[in-house]
Amino acid sequence: MTDEIQIHPYIQYLYSLAIPERRGALADLRRGIAEPPGTAPVMFSYIARWVPEEIRYSWAEKVYYLIAALFAYYQSGSGVESKMRITKGNFGDHCRFANIKEKQSASFEARFSTILKANVEDLPVVLRQMISLLKSADVPINWDQLFHDLRHWNSESQYVQRKWANSYWSSQKSDHEKNQSD
C-alpha cells in the first residue's frame, strides 16, 4: 500500500501545462480570469474534454474553468517552474499561512471572511483577489483540494466553508484566551 496522495487527473493535466513550452496554453487559460467561468471561448479546447457529461451546464462545470483560470494566473510571472506543488491543506490553511508569513493588513481577514460568505456568482472575483495575495506572499496552493472544495461549495451544510474557517481560525487564540493561559 502506498501513502502517495491521488491527485485528480484534471489537476495533473493543469500542472502538465505549467512548463515553459506550454506558456501559450497558460496565457489562454489566464484570459478566463476576467470572464464568468465557462464563458471564455479560448479556454474551451483545453477544458471541455475534461468535464464529465453529467455535470455540463452546472456549477461543477464552471469550477473546471475557474480552477484553470486561477491556476494559470497563479503560475504567471516569476518563472513558471518556481511554483511549488503541495498536497496538504485547504484554502483556510493557505490563508492562515500567508497571514503568519507576512503579517497581513486587517483587510486580509475581512477578505477571507468575504470568501466564506460568497455565493457562486461572487466567488470567482473574491477568490481571484485572495489568490493574488497568496501569490505575492509565495504561499503554495493545494489545487487538488481547492478543486474538490469548490465543487462542493453549494453544499447545504456549508461544510467546505466551515472547514476553511476552522483551518484559518482554529490555531489563533484571542488575547483573552492567551491571558487566561498565562
C-alpha positions as a printed NumPy array, in Angstrom:
array([[  0.   ,   0.   ,   0.   ],
       [  1.244,   3.469,  -0.821],
       [  0.983,   6.707,   1.136],
       [  1.006,   8.679,  -2.104],
       [ -1.917,  11.081,  -2.423],
       [ -4.005,  10.653,  -5.544],
       [ -4.285,  13.941,  -7.396],
       [ -7.28 ,  14.366,  -9.681],
       [ -6.227,  13.761, -13.306],
       [ -7.549,  17.205, -14.266],
       [ -5.192,  18.901, -11.794],
       [ -2.325,  16.754, -13.095],
       [ -3.251,  17.983, -16.584],
       [ -3.067,  21.626, -15.437],
       [  0.374,  21.003, -13.952],
       [  1.439,  19.489, -17.285],
       [  0.674,  22.873, -18.881],
       [  2.886,  24.718, -16.375],
       [  6.094,  24.243, -18.312],
       [  7.912,  26.812, -20.437],
       [  6.979,  25.029, -23.672],
       [  3.253,  25.477, -22.857],
       [  3.308,  29.183, -21.965],
       [  0.701,  29.823, -24.658],
       [ -1.741,  27.406, -23.053],
       [ -1.412,  29.125, -19.685],
       [ -1.865,  32.513, -21.36 ],
       [ -5.095,  31.272, -22.957],
       [ -6.334,  29.946, -19.621],
       [ -5.458,  33.232, -17.884],
       [ -7.796,  35.044, -20.268],
       [-10.641,  33.32 , -18.466],
       [ -9.883,  35.209, -15.251],
       [-11.772,  38.281, -16.495],
       [-14.854,  36.355, -17.635],
       [-17.529,  34.415, -15.77 ],
       [-16.35 ,  30.783, -15.51 ],
       [-17.09 ,  28.774, -18.639],
       [-17.688,  31.732, -20.945],
       [-14.235,  32.411, -22.423],
       [-14.154,  30.519, -25.751],
       [-10.324,  30.479, -25.792],
       [-10.48 ,  28.037, -22.832],
       [-12.899,  25.527, -24.377],
       [-10.317,  23.454, -26.247],
       [ -8.317,  22.914, -23.047],
       [-11.164,  22.304, -20.607],
       [-14.252,  20.89 , -22.355],
       [-12.774,  17.405, -22.794],
       [-12.272,  17.119, -19.02 ],
       [-15.826,  17.977, -17.992],
       [-17.978,  14.869, -17.427],
       [-21.195,  14.917, -19.46 ],
       [-23.413,  14.648, -16.37 ],
       [-22.195,  17.956, -14.91 ],
       [-22.276,  20.11 , -18.016],
       [-24.098,  23.439, -17.589],
       [-23.85 ,  23.283, -13.794],
       [-21.758,  24.915, -11.089],
       [-19.477,  21.855, -11.115],
       [-18.609,  22.521, -14.776],
       [-17.833,  26.164, -14.01 ],
       [-15.384,  25.005, -11.342],
       [-13.235,  23.365, -14.048],
       [-12.951,  26.717, -15.834],
       [-12.477,  28.708, -12.627],
       [ -9.692,  26.455, -11.356],
       [ -7.918,  26.569, -14.731],
       [ -8.026,  30.378, -14.85 ],
       [ -6.891,  30.758, -11.225],
       [ -4.15 ,  28.149, -11.678],
       [ -2.832,  29.875, -14.811],
       [ -2.947,  33.266, -13.115],
       [ -1.072,  31.936, -10.081],
       [  1.593,  30.341, -12.286],
       [  2.245,  33.547, -14.242],
       [  5.281,  35.708, -13.648],
       [  8.42 ,  34.834, -11.675],
       [  9.176,  31.62 , -13.561],
       [  6.502,  29.001, -14.112],
       [  8.575,  26.174, -12.698],
       [  9.133,  28.013,  -9.418],
       [  5.563,  27.456,  -8.183],
       [  5.688,  24.544,  -5.775],
       [  3.179,  21.685,  -5.736],
       [  1.648,  20.819,  -2.393],
       [ -0.859,  18.134,  -1.475],
       [ -1.754,  19.151,   2.057],
       [ -4.052,  21.775,   3.483],
       [ -7.072,  23.671,   2.301],
       [ -7.613,  27.287,   1.363],
       [ -8.097,  28.291,   5.012],
       [ -4.699,  26.788,   5.835],
       [ -3.083,  28.687,   2.964],
       [ -4.611,  31.987,   4.07 ],
       [ -3.545,  31.394,   7.692],
       [ -0.008,  30.655,   6.499],
       [  0.071,  33.848,   4.407],
       [ -1.083,  35.834,   7.415],
       [  1.634,  34.3  ,   9.611],
       [  4.375,  34.507,   6.973],
       [  3.839,  38.179,   6.19 ],
       [  1.65 ,  39.877,   8.742],
       [ -1.247,  40.945,   6.57 ],
       [ -3.383,  44.043,   6.987],
       [ -6.709,  43.935,   8.808],
       [ -8.424,  43.808,   5.441],
       [ -6.884,  40.368,   4.803],
       [ -9.125,  38.724,   7.392],
       [-12.099,  40.668,   6.072],
       [-11.357,  39.362,   2.562],
       [-11.139,  35.821,   3.879],
       [-14.493,  36.255,   5.642],
       [-15.969,  37.593,   2.406],
       [-14.92 ,  34.417,   0.618],
       [-16.68 ,  32.282,   3.223],
       [-19.915,  34.238,   2.708],
       [-19.671,  34.406,  -1.089],
       [-22.281,  32.9  ,  -3.337],
       [-21.173,  31.176,  -6.527],
       [-21.684,  34.302,  -8.642],
       [-19.294,  36.35 ,  -6.477],
       [-16.825,  33.579,  -5.655],
       [-14.622,  33.927,  -8.778],
       [-13.862,  37.593,  -8.054],
       [-13.14 ,  37.245,  -4.337],
       [-11.067,  34.1  ,  -4.916],
       [ -9.016,  35.845,  -7.595],
       [ -8.242,  38.658,  -5.16 ],
       [ -7.125,  36.234,  -2.46 ],
       [ -5.12 ,  34.126,  -4.932],
       [ -3.312,  37.334,  -5.862],
       [ -2.399,  37.926,  -2.214],
       [ -1.252,  34.315,  -1.757],
       [  0.8  ,  34.543,  -4.931],
       [  2.528,  37.727,  -3.794],
       [  3.334,  36.072,  -0.442],
       [  4.699,  32.971,  -2.254],
       [  2.219,  30.694,  -0.479],
       [  1.737,  27.432,  -2.374],
       [ -1.812,  26.226,  -3.04 ],
       [ -3.191,  22.705,  -2.892],
       [ -5.018,  22.927,  -6.219],
       [ -6.448,  19.438,  -5.902],
       [ -8.151,  20.278,  -2.596],
       [ -9.343,  23.651,  -3.893],
       [-10.84 ,  21.906,  -6.941],
       [-12.651,  19.422,  -4.683],
       [-13.846,  22.111,  -2.269],
       [-15.21 ,  24.435,  -4.934],
       [-17.233,  21.626,  -6.499],
       [-18.969,  21.268,  -3.116],
       [-19.319,  24.981,  -2.364],
       [-23.1  ,  24.829,  -2.616],
       [-23.454,  22.046,  -0.077],
       [-26.424,  22.751,   2.194],
       [-24.294,  22.034,   5.272],
       [-21.613,  24.509,   4.107],
       [-19.001,  22.028,   5.262],
       [-16.372,  23.496,   2.932],
       [-16.782,  26.984,   4.349],
       [-16.696,  25.606,   7.922],
       [-13.599,  23.541,   7.144],
       [-11.802,  26.607,   5.758],
       [-12.885,  28.737,   8.731],
       [-11.723,  26.088,  11.19 ],
       [ -8.365,  25.871,   9.438],
       [ -7.902,  29.63 ,   9.418],
       [ -9.032,  30.48 ,  12.956],
       [ -8.584,  27.279,  14.968],
       [ -4.956,  27.904,  15.859],
       [ -5.486,  31.547,  16.738],
       [ -6.279,  32.391,  20.346],
       [ -7.888,  35.634,  21.336],
       [ -5.993,  37.983,  23.649],
       [ -8.371,  36.997,  26.446],
       [ -7.621,  33.27 ,  25.963],
       [ -3.855,  33.951,  25.88 ],
       [ -4.052,  35.905,  29.162],
       [ -6.066,  33.131,  30.816],
       [ -3.441,  30.517,  29.952],
       [ -0.508,  32.64 ,  31.258]])
